[in-house]
Amino acid sequence: MSSTTGEDPNGNNGEVQKSEECHSNLISTFLTFSSLIFSNVRDNFAAAQLCFDILLCVSEDNYANAFMHDENQVFPVFIYRTKLRHRKDNKKDLTAMSLAYTLLDLTSEFLMTNLTKNFPFELYSKCFRVIHRILCYQKKCRVRLTYPWPTLWNSIISAVKWSNSLKLDDPEIISNYIQVGRIFNMFVMYGDTFLPNPGSYDELYYELLRQHGVFDSLNETGLKYLEKGNTHKESCKELLSNLHNVRAIVNHFSLR
C-alpha cells in the first residue's frame, strides 16, 4: 500500500496513508460478477434480470451512491468484455477507478454487446434506468465524475439504432425510448451540474448533431403510435416531450 508524508489529522507530523489502496468490496465483486453474466445473456437471462434489479436498488440508494462516487475510494475492478471484431484488444488495463465510473463502464459494455435479433427490451430498459438514477444523483449532489461520456452516449445511440433496424411493431418499445429521452434530456438540461467541464457540452452537442437521424426516428415512432390512439398515447406524449430539447438543439444548429 502506497503512502505519503503529511500532517496527521491530530496535528502531528507523520505518515498519512492514501486511500487508493487496492482492495475489493462487495459492490466491486458484484460488478465483476454482473459483467460475467452480461457477457452471455442468452444463457443467463434470469440471472441478468436479477443483477439489474440489484443494480437498480444500489443506484437509488444515497449511501451507496455517495460511496461509489467518492474519489478517495477507488478500486481495480475486473470487467468481463465480450470479444468483438472491431475491438483490437478485448482486455482493458485494470486501473483503480471509482465504482460509479466502473458501473457506467458496465452499462456501456452491456448496451454495446447485446445487440441481437431477440432484443432483450426488458434488460435494456433496466440498464437505462440504472444510468438515469446515477445521473440523478450526480445532478442532485453536483458530482462531476470524470468519465468519457461520449462512450456512453454512443452506446445508448447504437442500442437505439439497432432496435430501430429490427422494425418491430411493438408499442412496448416506447418505454425504452422514453428512458433514452430522459437520459439525454438530463445531459441537455442539467449537464452543467455534473459534466466535468464546458468542453463536455461541446462533445454532447456534436454527438446530437452527428446522430440527429436517430432522434428523428424516435420522434417519428412516437408520432406513429400517437396517431394510432392506442393505450400508449400518454407514453408517446412523454417521449415526444423528452425529445423536444434535443431536437430543438439539432434544428437550431442545422439552420446555421
Short mmCIF file of C-alpha atoms in Angstrom, two decimals:
data_model
loop_
_atom_site.label_atom_id
_atom_site.label_comp_id
_atom_site.label_asym_id
_atom_site.label_seq_id
_atom_site.Cartn_x
_atom_site.Cartn_y
_atom_site.Cartn_z
CA MET A 1 0.00 0.00 0.00
CA SER A 2 1.40 3.36 -1.02
CA SER A 3 1.71 6.20 1.46
CA THR A 4 2.76 9.79 1.53
CA THR A 5 4.21 12.05 4.16
CA GLY A 6 1.91 14.71 5.51
CA GLU A 7 0.32 16.09 8.62
CA ASP A 8 -1.61 13.83 10.93
CA PRO A 9 -5.30 14.71 11.47
CA ASN A 10 -4.45 15.17 15.15
CA GLY A 11 -1.87 17.78 14.29
CA ASN A 12 1.17 15.53 14.48
CA ASN A 13 3.58 15.07 11.61
CA GLY A 14 3.67 11.54 10.35
CA GLU A 15 2.79 9.23 7.57
CA VAL A 16 -0.70 9.64 6.16
CA GLN A 17 -1.91 6.67 4.21
CA LYS A 18 -3.53 7.32 0.87
CA SER A 19 -6.93 5.73 0.43
CA GLU A 20 -6.05 4.40 -3.01
CA GLU A 21 -5.28 1.00 -1.58
CA CYS A 22 -6.18 -1.72 -3.99
CA HIS A 23 -8.71 -3.86 -2.19
CA SER A 24 -12.12 -5.16 -3.13
CA ASN A 25 -15.52 -4.82 -1.56
CA LEU A 26 -18.98 -6.28 -2.02
CA ILE A 27 -20.03 -3.82 -4.75
CA SER A 28 -16.85 -4.23 -6.80
CA THR A 29 -17.15 -8.03 -6.56
CA PHE A 30 -20.78 -7.84 -7.65
CA LEU A 31 -19.89 -5.63 -10.63
CA THR A 32 -17.38 -8.25 -11.78
CA PHE A 33 -19.97 -11.00 -11.33
CA SER A 34 -22.57 -8.97 -13.25
CA SER A 35 -20.17 -8.40 -16.13
CA LEU A 36 -19.70 -12.18 -16.39
CA ILE A 37 -23.47 -12.71 -16.50
CA PHE A 38 -23.98 -9.91 -19.05
CA SER A 39 -21.34 -11.40 -21.33
CA ASN A 40 -23.71 -14.31 -22.03
CA VAL A 41 -27.26 -13.05 -21.54
CA ARG A 42 -28.74 -15.71 -23.79
CA ASP A 43 -27.88 -18.47 -21.31
CA ASN A 44 -28.21 -16.34 -18.18
CA PHE A 45 -31.32 -14.23 -18.82
CA ALA A 46 -32.90 -14.78 -15.39
CA ALA A 47 -29.60 -14.07 -13.64
CA ALA A 48 -29.14 -10.92 -15.74
CA GLN A 49 -32.59 -9.71 -14.66
CA LEU A 50 -31.66 -10.28 -11.02
CA CYS A 51 -28.34 -8.45 -11.45
CA PHE A 52 -30.09 -5.42 -12.91
CA ASP A 53 -32.69 -5.47 -10.14
CA ILE A 54 -29.89 -5.33 -7.58
CA LEU A 55 -28.07 -2.58 -9.51
CA LEU A 56 -31.33 -0.58 -9.58
CA CYS A 57 -31.55 -0.84 -5.79
CA VAL A 58 -27.91 0.16 -5.40
CA SER A 59 -28.17 3.09 -7.81
CA GLU A 60 -31.16 4.59 -5.97
CA ASP A 61 -29.59 4.35 -2.51
CA ASN A 62 -27.98 7.62 -1.42
CA TYR A 63 -25.39 5.97 0.82
CA ALA A 64 -24.33 3.54 -1.89
CA ASN A 65 -24.15 6.37 -4.41
CA ALA A 66 -22.06 8.51 -2.09
CA PHE A 67 -19.63 5.62 -1.66
CA MET A 68 -19.48 4.84 -5.38
CA HIS A 69 -18.82 8.49 -6.28
CA ASP A 70 -16.19 9.05 -3.58
CA GLU A 71 -12.97 9.86 -5.44
CA ASN A 72 -10.95 8.67 -2.45
CA GLN A 73 -12.48 5.21 -2.74
CA VAL A 74 -11.08 3.68 -5.90
CA PHE A 75 -10.88 0.01 -6.76
CA PRO A 76 -9.41 -2.02 -9.63
CA VAL A 77 -12.50 -3.90 -10.81
CA PHE A 78 -12.20 -6.58 -13.49
CA ILE A 79 -14.96 -6.37 -16.12
CA TYR A 80 -15.54 -9.30 -18.46
CA ARG A 81 -15.70 -8.00 -22.01
CA THR A 82 -17.24 -9.84 -24.95
CA LYS A 83 -14.94 -10.49 -27.88
CA LEU A 84 -15.81 -8.14 -30.74
CA ARG A 85 -14.23 -7.99 -34.17
CA HIS A 86 -13.87 -4.22 -34.18
CA ARG A 87 -12.02 -4.23 -30.85
CA LYS A 88 -8.30 -4.70 -31.30
CA ASP A 89 -7.91 -5.84 -27.72
CA ASN A 90 -10.74 -7.17 -25.60
CA LYS A 91 -8.69 -6.70 -22.45
CA LYS A 92 -8.58 -3.46 -20.55
CA ASP A 93 -5.97 -2.29 -18.09
CA LEU A 94 -7.06 -2.92 -14.53
CA THR A 95 -6.93 0.64 -13.22
CA ALA A 96 -8.29 1.70 -9.87
CA MET A 97 -11.34 3.89 -10.50
CA SER A 98 -14.40 4.99 -8.56
CA LEU A 99 -17.19 2.44 -8.53
CA ALA A 100 -19.54 4.89 -10.28
CA TYR A 101 -17.07 5.01 -13.17
CA THR A 102 -16.96 1.22 -13.30
CA LEU A 103 -20.75 0.92 -13.13
CA LEU A 104 -21.14 3.24 -16.12
CA ASP A 105 -18.50 1.20 -17.92
CA LEU A 106 -20.50 -1.94 -17.18
CA THR A 107 -23.75 -0.45 -18.52
CA SER A 108 -21.99 0.81 -21.63
CA GLU A 109 -20.47 -2.62 -22.22
CA PHE A 110 -23.88 -4.27 -21.83
CA LEU A 111 -25.54 -1.90 -24.29
CA MET A 112 -22.90 -2.48 -26.96
CA THR A 113 -22.58 -6.25 -26.72
CA ASN A 114 -26.17 -7.49 -26.59
CA LEU A 115 -27.48 -6.19 -29.90
CA THR A 116 -29.23 -9.37 -31.05
CA LYS A 117 -32.31 -10.20 -33.13
CA ASN A 118 -34.00 -11.39 -29.95
CA PHE A 119 -33.56 -7.93 -28.48
CA PRO A 120 -33.80 -8.08 -24.65
CA PHE A 121 -36.02 -4.99 -24.27
CA GLU A 122 -36.67 -5.59 -20.59
CA LEU A 123 -32.97 -5.76 -19.73
CA TYR A 124 -32.22 -2.66 -21.80
CA SER A 125 -34.98 -0.78 -20.01
CA LYS A 126 -33.45 -1.66 -16.66
CA CYS A 127 -29.99 -0.71 -17.89
CA PHE A 128 -31.27 2.72 -18.98
CA ARG A 129 -32.92 3.17 -15.59
CA VAL A 130 -29.65 2.44 -13.79
CA ILE A 131 -27.89 5.09 -15.89
CA HIS A 132 -30.68 7.60 -15.26
CA ARG A 133 -30.53 7.08 -11.50
CA ILE A 134 -26.78 7.60 -11.46
CA LEU A 135 -27.24 10.86 -13.37
CA CYS A 136 -29.99 11.96 -10.98
CA TYR A 137 -27.64 11.51 -8.04
CA GLN A 138 -24.86 13.43 -9.78
CA LYS A 139 -27.28 16.25 -10.61
CA LYS A 140 -28.67 16.42 -7.07
CA CYS A 141 -25.27 16.35 -5.37
CA ARG A 142 -23.42 18.22 -8.15
CA VAL A 143 -20.88 15.44 -8.53
CA ARG A 144 -18.63 15.97 -11.54
CA LEU A 145 -17.47 12.49 -12.45
CA THR A 146 -14.51 12.44 -14.81
CA TYR A 147 -15.78 9.91 -17.31
CA PRO A 148 -15.52 9.52 -21.11
CA TRP A 149 -19.17 10.44 -21.65
CA PRO A 150 -19.09 10.09 -25.47
CA THR A 151 -18.53 6.36 -24.92
CA LEU A 152 -21.79 6.10 -23.00
CA TRP A 153 -23.68 8.32 -25.47
CA ASN A 154 -22.53 6.22 -28.42
CA SER A 155 -23.50 3.01 -26.64
CA ILE A 156 -27.03 4.28 -25.99
CA ILE A 157 -27.42 5.58 -29.54
CA SER A 158 -26.12 2.29 -31.00
CA ALA A 159 -28.72 0.38 -29.00
CA VAL A 160 -31.49 2.65 -30.32
CA LYS A 161 -30.25 2.34 -33.91
CA TRP A 162 -30.21 -1.45 -33.64
CA SER A 163 -33.70 -1.68 -32.15
CA ASN A 164 -34.96 0.61 -34.93
CA SER A 165 -33.34 -1.60 -37.55
CA LEU A 166 -35.42 -4.57 -36.32
CA LYS A 167 -38.57 -2.68 -37.35
CA LEU A 168 -40.61 -4.25 -34.59
CA ASP A 169 -44.24 -3.16 -34.44
CA ASP A 170 -44.36 -3.33 -30.65
CA PRO A 171 -45.70 -0.41 -28.59
CA GLU A 172 -43.65 -1.67 -25.62
CA ILE A 173 -40.58 -0.28 -27.36
CA ILE A 174 -41.84 3.18 -26.43
CA SER A 175 -40.92 2.60 -22.78
CA ASN A 176 -37.28 2.06 -23.78
CA TYR A 177 -37.24 5.17 -25.92
CA ILE A 178 -38.72 7.20 -23.07
CA GLN A 179 -35.75 6.18 -20.92
CA VAL A 180 -33.35 7.24 -23.67
CA GLY A 181 -35.12 10.59 -23.99
CA ARG A 182 -34.88 11.13 -20.23
CA ILE A 183 -31.16 10.41 -20.20
CA PHE A 184 -30.28 12.82 -22.99
CA ASN A 185 -32.67 15.41 -21.59
CA MET A 186 -30.73 15.20 -18.32
CA PHE A 187 -27.49 15.98 -20.13
CA VAL A 188 -29.02 18.85 -22.09
CA MET A 189 -30.94 20.47 -19.23
CA TYR A 190 -28.70 19.76 -16.22
CA GLY A 191 -25.32 18.80 -17.65
CA ASP A 192 -23.81 21.97 -16.20
CA THR A 193 -24.27 20.48 -12.72
CA PHE A 194 -22.40 17.22 -13.31
CA LEU A 195 -20.40 17.27 -16.56
CA PRO A 196 -16.68 17.74 -15.76
CA ASN A 197 -16.05 20.82 -17.94
CA PRO A 198 -17.64 23.10 -20.59
CA GLY A 199 -15.93 21.09 -23.31
CA SER A 200 -18.19 18.17 -22.44
CA TYR A 201 -21.17 20.19 -23.66
CA ASP A 202 -19.39 20.70 -26.99
CA GLU A 203 -18.92 16.93 -27.26
CA LEU A 204 -22.58 16.37 -26.36
CA TYR A 205 -23.85 18.79 -29.00
CA TYR A 206 -21.51 17.27 -31.56
CA GLU A 207 -22.91 13.78 -30.91
CA LEU A 208 -26.51 15.04 -31.03
CA LEU A 209 -25.90 16.69 -34.39
CA ARG A 210 -23.92 13.77 -35.79
CA GLN A 211 -26.61 11.27 -34.78
CA HIS A 212 -29.64 13.52 -35.36
CA GLY A 213 -31.23 10.88 -37.58
CA VAL A 214 -31.61 8.57 -34.57
CA PHE A 215 -33.57 11.18 -32.62
CA ASP A 216 -35.66 11.98 -35.68
CA SER A 217 -36.60 8.31 -35.92
CA LEU A 218 -37.55 8.25 -32.23
CA ASN A 219 -39.77 11.24 -32.81
CA GLU A 220 -41.39 9.56 -35.82
CA THR A 221 -42.00 6.41 -33.77
CA GLY A 222 -43.71 8.45 -31.05
CA LEU A 223 -45.89 10.23 -33.61
CA LYS A 224 -46.80 6.94 -35.30
CA TYR A 225 -48.14 5.34 -32.14
CA LEU A 226 -49.72 8.59 -31.02
CA GLU A 227 -51.77 8.76 -34.24
CA LYS A 228 -52.95 5.18 -33.69
CA GLY A 229 -54.60 6.39 -30.47
CA ASN A 230 -53.89 3.18 -28.57
CA THR A 231 -53.34 2.69 -24.85
CA HIS A 232 -49.79 4.04 -25.14
CA LYS A 233 -50.96 7.53 -26.03
CA GLU A 234 -49.69 9.11 -22.81
CA SER A 235 -46.34 7.33 -23.15
CA CYS A 236 -45.96 8.68 -26.67
CA LYS A 237 -46.64 12.21 -25.42
CA GLU A 238 -43.93 11.75 -22.77
CA LEU A 239 -41.47 10.50 -25.38
CA LEU A 240 -42.11 13.48 -27.64
CA SER A 241 -41.74 15.83 -24.67
CA ASN A 242 -38.41 14.27 -23.67
CA LEU A 243 -37.11 14.67 -27.22
CA HIS A 244 -38.16 18.30 -27.54
CA ASN A 245 -34.93 19.85 -26.21
CA VAL A 246 -32.68 17.51 -28.17
CA ARG A 247 -34.49 18.22 -31.44
CA ALA A 248 -34.52 21.95 -30.69
CA ILE A 249 -30.71 21.89 -30.45
CA VAL A 250 -30.41 19.94 -33.69
CA ASN A 251 -32.79 22.29 -35.51
CA HIS A 252 -31.04 25.37 -34.13
CA PHE A 253 -27.61 24.39 -35.42
CA SER A 254 -28.93 22.88 -38.65
CA LEU A 255 -30.38 26.24 -39.68
CA ARG A 256 -26.97 27.90 -39.49
#
